[in-house]
Coordinates of C-alpha atoms and ligand atoms in Angstrom, one line a residue:
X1 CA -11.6 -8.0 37.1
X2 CA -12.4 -8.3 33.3
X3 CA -15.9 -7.3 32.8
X4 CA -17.5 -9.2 30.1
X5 CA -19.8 -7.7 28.1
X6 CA -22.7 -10.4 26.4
X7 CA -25.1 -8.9 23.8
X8 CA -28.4 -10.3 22.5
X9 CA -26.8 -10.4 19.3
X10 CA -24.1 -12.9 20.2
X11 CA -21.5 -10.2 20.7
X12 CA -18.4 -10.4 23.1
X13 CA -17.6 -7.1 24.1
X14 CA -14.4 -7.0 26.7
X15 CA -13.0 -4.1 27.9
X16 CA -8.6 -4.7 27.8
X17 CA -7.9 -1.4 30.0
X18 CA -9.2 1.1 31.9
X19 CA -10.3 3.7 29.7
X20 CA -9.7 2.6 26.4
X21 CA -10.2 -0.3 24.2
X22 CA -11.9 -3.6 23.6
X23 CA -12.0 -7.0 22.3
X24 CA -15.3 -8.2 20.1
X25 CA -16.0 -11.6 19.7
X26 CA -18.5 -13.2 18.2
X27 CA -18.8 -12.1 14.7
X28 CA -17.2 -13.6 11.3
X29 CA -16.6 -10.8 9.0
X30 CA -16.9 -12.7 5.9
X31 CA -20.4 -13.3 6.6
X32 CA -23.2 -10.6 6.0
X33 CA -23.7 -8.7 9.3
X34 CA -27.6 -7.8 10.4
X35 CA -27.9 -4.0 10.7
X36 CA -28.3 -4.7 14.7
X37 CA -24.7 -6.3 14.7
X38 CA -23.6 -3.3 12.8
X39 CA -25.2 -0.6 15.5
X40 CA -23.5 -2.9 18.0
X41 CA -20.3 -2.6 16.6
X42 CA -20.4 1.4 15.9
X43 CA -22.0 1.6 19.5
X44 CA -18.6 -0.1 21.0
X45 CA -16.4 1.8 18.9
X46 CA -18.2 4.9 20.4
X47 CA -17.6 3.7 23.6
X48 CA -14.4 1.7 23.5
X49 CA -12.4 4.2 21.1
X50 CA -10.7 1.1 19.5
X51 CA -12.2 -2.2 18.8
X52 CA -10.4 -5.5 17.9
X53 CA -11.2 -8.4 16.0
X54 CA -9.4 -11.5 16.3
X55 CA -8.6 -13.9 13.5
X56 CA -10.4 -12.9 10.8
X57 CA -9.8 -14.9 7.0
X58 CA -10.9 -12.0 5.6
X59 CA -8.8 -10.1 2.1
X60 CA -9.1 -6.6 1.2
X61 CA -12.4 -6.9 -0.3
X62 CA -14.0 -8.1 2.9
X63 CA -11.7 -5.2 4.4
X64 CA -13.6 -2.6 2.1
X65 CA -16.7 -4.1 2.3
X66 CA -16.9 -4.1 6.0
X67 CA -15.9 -0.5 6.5
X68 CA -18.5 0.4 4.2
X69 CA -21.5 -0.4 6.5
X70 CA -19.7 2.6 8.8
X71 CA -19.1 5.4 5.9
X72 CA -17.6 6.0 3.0
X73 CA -14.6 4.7 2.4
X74 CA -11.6 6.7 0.7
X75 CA -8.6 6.2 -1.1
X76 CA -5.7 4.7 0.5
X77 CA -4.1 8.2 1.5
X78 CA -3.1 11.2 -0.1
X79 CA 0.0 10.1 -1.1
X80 CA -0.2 6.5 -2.2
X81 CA 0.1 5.8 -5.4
X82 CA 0.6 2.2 -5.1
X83 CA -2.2 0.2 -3.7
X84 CA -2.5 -3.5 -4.8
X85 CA -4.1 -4.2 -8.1
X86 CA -7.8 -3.0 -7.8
X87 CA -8.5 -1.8 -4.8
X88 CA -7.1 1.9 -4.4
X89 CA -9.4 1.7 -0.8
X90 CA -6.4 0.1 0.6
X91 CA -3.4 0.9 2.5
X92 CA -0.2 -1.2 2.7
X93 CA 1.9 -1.0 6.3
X94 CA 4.8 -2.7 4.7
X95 CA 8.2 -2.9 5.7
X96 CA 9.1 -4.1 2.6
X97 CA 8.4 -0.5 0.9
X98 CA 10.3 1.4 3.7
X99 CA 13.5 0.8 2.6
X100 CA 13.2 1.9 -0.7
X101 CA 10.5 4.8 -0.1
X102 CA 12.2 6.3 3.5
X103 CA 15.9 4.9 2.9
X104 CA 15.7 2.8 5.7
X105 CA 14.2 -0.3 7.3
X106 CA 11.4 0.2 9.3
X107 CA 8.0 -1.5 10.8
X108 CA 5.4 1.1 9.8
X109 CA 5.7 4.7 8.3
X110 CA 5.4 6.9 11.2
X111 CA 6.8 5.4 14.9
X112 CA 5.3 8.9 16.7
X113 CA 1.9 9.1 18.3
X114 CA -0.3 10.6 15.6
X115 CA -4.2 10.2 14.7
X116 CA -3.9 9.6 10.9
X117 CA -3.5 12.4 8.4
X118 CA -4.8 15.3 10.4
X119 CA -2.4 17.6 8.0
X120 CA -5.9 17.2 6.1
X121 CA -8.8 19.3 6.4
X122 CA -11.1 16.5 6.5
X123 CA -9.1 14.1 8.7
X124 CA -10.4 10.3 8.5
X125 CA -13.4 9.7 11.0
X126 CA -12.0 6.0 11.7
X127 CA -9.5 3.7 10.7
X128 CA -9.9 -0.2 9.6
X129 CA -6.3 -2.1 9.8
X130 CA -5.9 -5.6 9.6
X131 CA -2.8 -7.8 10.3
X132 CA -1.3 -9.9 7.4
X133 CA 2.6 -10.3 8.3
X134 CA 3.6 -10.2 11.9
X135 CA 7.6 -10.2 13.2
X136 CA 8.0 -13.2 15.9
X137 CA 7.9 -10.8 18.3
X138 CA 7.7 -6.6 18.6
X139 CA 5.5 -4.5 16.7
X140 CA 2.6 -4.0 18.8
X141 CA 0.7 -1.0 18.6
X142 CA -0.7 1.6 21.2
X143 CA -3.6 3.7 21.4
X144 CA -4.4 6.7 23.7
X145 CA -8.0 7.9 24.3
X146 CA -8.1 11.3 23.7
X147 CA -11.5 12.1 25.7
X148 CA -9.7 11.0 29.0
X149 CA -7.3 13.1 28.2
X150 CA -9.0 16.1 28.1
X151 CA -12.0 15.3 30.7
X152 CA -9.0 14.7 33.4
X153 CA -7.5 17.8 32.8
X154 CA -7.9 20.7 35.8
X155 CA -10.7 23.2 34.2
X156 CA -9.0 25.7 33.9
X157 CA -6.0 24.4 31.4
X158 CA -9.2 22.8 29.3
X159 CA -11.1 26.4 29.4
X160 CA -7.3 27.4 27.8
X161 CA -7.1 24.4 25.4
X162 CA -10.6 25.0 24.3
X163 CA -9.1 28.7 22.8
X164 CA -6.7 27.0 20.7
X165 CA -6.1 26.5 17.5
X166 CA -2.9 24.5 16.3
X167 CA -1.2 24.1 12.7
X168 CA -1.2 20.7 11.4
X169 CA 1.4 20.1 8.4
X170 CA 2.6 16.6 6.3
X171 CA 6.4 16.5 6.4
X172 CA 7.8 14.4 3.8
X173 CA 10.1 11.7 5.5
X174 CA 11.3 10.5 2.1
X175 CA 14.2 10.3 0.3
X176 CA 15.2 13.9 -0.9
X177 CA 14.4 14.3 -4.5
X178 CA 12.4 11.2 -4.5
X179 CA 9.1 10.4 -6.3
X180 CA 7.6 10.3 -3.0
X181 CA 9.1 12.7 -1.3
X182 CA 8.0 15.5 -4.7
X183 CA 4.4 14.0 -4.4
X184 CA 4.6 14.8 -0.5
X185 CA 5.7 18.6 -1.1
X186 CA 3.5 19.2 -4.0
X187 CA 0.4 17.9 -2.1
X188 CA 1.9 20.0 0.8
X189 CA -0.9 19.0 3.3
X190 CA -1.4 21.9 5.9
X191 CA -4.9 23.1 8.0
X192 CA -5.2 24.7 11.9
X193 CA -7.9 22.8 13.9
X194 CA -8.8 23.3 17.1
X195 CA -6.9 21.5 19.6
X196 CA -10.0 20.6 21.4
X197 CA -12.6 19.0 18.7
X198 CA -16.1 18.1 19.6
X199 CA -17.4 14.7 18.0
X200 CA -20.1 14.9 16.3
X201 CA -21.6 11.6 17.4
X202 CA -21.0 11.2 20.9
X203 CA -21.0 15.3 21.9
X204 CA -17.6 14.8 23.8
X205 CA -14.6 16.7 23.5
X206 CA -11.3 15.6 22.8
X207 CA -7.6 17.0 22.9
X208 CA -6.8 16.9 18.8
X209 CA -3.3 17.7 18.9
X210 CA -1.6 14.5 17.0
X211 CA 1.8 15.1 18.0
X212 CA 3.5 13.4 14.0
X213 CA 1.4 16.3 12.6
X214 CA 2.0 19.3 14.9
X215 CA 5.2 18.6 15.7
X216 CA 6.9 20.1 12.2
X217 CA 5.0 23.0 12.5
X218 CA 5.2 23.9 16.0
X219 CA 2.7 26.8 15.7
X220 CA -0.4 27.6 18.3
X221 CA -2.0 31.0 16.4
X222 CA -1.3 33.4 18.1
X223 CA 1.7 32.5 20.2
X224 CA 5.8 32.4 19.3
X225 CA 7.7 29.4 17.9
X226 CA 8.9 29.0 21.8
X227 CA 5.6 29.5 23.6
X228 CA 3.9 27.2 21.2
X229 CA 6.4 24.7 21.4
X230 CA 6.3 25.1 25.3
X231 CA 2.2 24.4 25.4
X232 CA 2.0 22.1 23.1
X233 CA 4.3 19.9 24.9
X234 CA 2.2 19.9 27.3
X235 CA -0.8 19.0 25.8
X236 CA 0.9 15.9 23.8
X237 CA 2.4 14.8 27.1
X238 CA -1.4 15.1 28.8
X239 CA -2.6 13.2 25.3
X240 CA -0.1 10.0 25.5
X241 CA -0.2 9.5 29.4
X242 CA 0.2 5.7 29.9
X243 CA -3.4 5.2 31.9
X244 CA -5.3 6.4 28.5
X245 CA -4.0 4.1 26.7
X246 CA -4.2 0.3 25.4
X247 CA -1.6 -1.9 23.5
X248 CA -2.4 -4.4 21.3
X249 CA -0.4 -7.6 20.2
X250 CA -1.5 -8.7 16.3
X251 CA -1.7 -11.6 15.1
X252 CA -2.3 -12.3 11.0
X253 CA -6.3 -11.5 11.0
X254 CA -6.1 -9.8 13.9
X255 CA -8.2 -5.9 13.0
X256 CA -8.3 -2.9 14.7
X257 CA -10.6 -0.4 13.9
X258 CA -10.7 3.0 16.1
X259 CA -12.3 6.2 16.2
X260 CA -9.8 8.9 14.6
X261 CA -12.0 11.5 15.9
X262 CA -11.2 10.5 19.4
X263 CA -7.8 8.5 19.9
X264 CA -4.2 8.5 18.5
X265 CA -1.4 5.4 18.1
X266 CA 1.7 4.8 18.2
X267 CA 3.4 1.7 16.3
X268 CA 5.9 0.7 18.5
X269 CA 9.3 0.9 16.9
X270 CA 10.9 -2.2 18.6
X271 CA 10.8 -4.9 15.4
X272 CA 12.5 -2.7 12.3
X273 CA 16.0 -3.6 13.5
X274 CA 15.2 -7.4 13.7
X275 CA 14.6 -7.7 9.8
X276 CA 11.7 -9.0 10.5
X277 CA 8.6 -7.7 7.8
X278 CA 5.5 -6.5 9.0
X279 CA 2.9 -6.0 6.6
X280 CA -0.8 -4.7 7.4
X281 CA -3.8 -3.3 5.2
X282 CA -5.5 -0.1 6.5
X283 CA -9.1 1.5 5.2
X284 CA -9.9 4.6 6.1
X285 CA -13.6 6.5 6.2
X286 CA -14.2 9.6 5.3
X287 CA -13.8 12.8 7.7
X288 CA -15.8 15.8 8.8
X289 CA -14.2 18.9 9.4
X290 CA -13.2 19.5 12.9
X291 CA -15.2 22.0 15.1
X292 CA -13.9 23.1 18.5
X293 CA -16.0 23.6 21.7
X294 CA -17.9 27.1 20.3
X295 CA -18.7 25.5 16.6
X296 CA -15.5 27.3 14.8
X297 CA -14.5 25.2 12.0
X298 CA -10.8 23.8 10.9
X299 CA -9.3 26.0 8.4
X300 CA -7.7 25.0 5.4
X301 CA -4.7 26.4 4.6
X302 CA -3.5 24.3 1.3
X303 CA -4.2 20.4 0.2
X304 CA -8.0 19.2 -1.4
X305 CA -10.5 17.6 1.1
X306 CA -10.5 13.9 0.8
X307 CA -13.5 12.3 0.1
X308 CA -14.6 8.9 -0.3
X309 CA -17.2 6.7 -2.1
Ligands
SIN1 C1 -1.0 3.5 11.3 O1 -0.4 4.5 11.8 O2 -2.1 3.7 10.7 C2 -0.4 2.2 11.3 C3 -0.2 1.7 12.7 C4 0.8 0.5 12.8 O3 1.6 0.3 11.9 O4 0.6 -0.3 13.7

């Protein structure tokens, strides 16, 4: 049975699965919202993991604006170097700019679970995407809640996840010898953090081991190429189970906005061969630095933190 959250404040919260996200109604984005509305909404997030807005008229500014009452909001992403005219803050998901950036038609630019640009040493602390051009059909989008996953693990592999510490990397995916795909190598995005990270709101601990980032590397510190490989399959298997997660169908002004610190997605790859364009706008907020379960700290191995404003 849907359980149906009513707030003072005029809030909708409603839980869409078991252990992860939720639907808030309730609230128009393009009007100013009272601090209380804005606890509300961080609260749920806390909770939920992912939050969703439906059918919001809302354009980048509101986008930026309304991410700012949660942080600071940074550029687009380390390697973007076109965001629409005058506003750097933002993100385009477009299929459109696949083709000619990655050589070949496709609904977002990663289709593997990941939790967004942990090849930095900051990684984003949440993630603001709104829907603006939706295929008929296909192109949902998945998250897994990465608490579950570690809380439902048997002690003793989280007392041996706790230990590690796994090398995160950015592999270009572009063209060889492209603009994009020099900017990706120069920046050459790389830091270890702990595969389980403690949030620094909520105390709990999640597994932090973004598959689209650890994959390349395949390196646990301390163990072989084939051992590391071995574990960490494991651990991204334990991560992405089907019972942590939540999918969600868009709709144009439909937002998500999740915890980075907490979850990872997965755009479902079902829509690029279809044709049909897909085109969202994505704000990220500025990230601490990882700490695992004893207070160690991510380590930097090359790339600048990423700051916002
Ligand atoms: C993202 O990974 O931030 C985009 C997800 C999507 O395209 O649905």
């Amino acid at each position: 049975m849907t359980e149906l959250k009513e707030s003072a404040l005029g809030l909708d919260i409603v839980p869409l699965a078991g252990y992860i996200g939720a639907e808030i109604h309730g609230v128009d984005l393009r009007d100013p919202l009272e601090p209380a509305v804005v606890d509300e909404i961080r609260d749920a997030l806390h909770r939920h993991k992912v939050v969703f807005f439906r059918d919001q008229a809302i354009g980048h500014g509101e986008q930026i604006a309304f991410a700012r009452l949660f942080g600071k909001v940074t550029p687009a992403h380390p390697h973007e170097d076109n965001p629409p005219e005058g506003f750097p803050q933002i993100l385009p998901i477009d299929s459109r700019r696949y083709e000619e950036n990655l050589g070949r038609k496709r609904t977002s630019y990663d289709n593997s679970w990941h939790t967004d640009v942990t090849a930095l040493h900051n990684p984003p602390a949440a993630s603001i995407l709104r829907a603006h051009i939706l295929p008929p059909y296909g192109g949902d989008t998945t998250w897994t809640n990465l608490v579950a996953a570690y809380e439902n693990l048997p002690k003793d592999l989280r007392d041996f996840a706790d230990r590690l510490d796994v090398k995160h990397q950015f592999n270009s995916r572009a063209i060889a010898g492209s603009q994009r795909d020099r900017k990706v190598r120069e920046a050459n995005l790389v830091a270890y953090h702990p595969a389980v990270r403690v949030h620094p709101v909520t105390g709990e601990r999640a597994l932090f081991v973004s598959p689209g980032f650890t994959r390349g590397a395949r390196e646990i510190r301390g163990f072989s190429p084939s051992q590391s490989e071995r574990i960490l399959k494991l651990l991204w298997e334990e991560a992405t189970r089907i019972e942590y997660t939540v999918r969600f169908r868009w709709a144009p002004g439909s937002i998500a906005f999740w915890d980075n610190r907490a979850t990872a997605h997965l755009a479902i790859a079902d829509a690029g061969h279809l044709g049909h364009d897909r085109v969202l706008y994505r704000v990220t907020l500025e990230g601490d630095v990882p700490k695992g379960v004893d207070g160690r700290e991510s380590e930097l191995v090359s790339g600048e933190p990423f700051y916002g404003s």
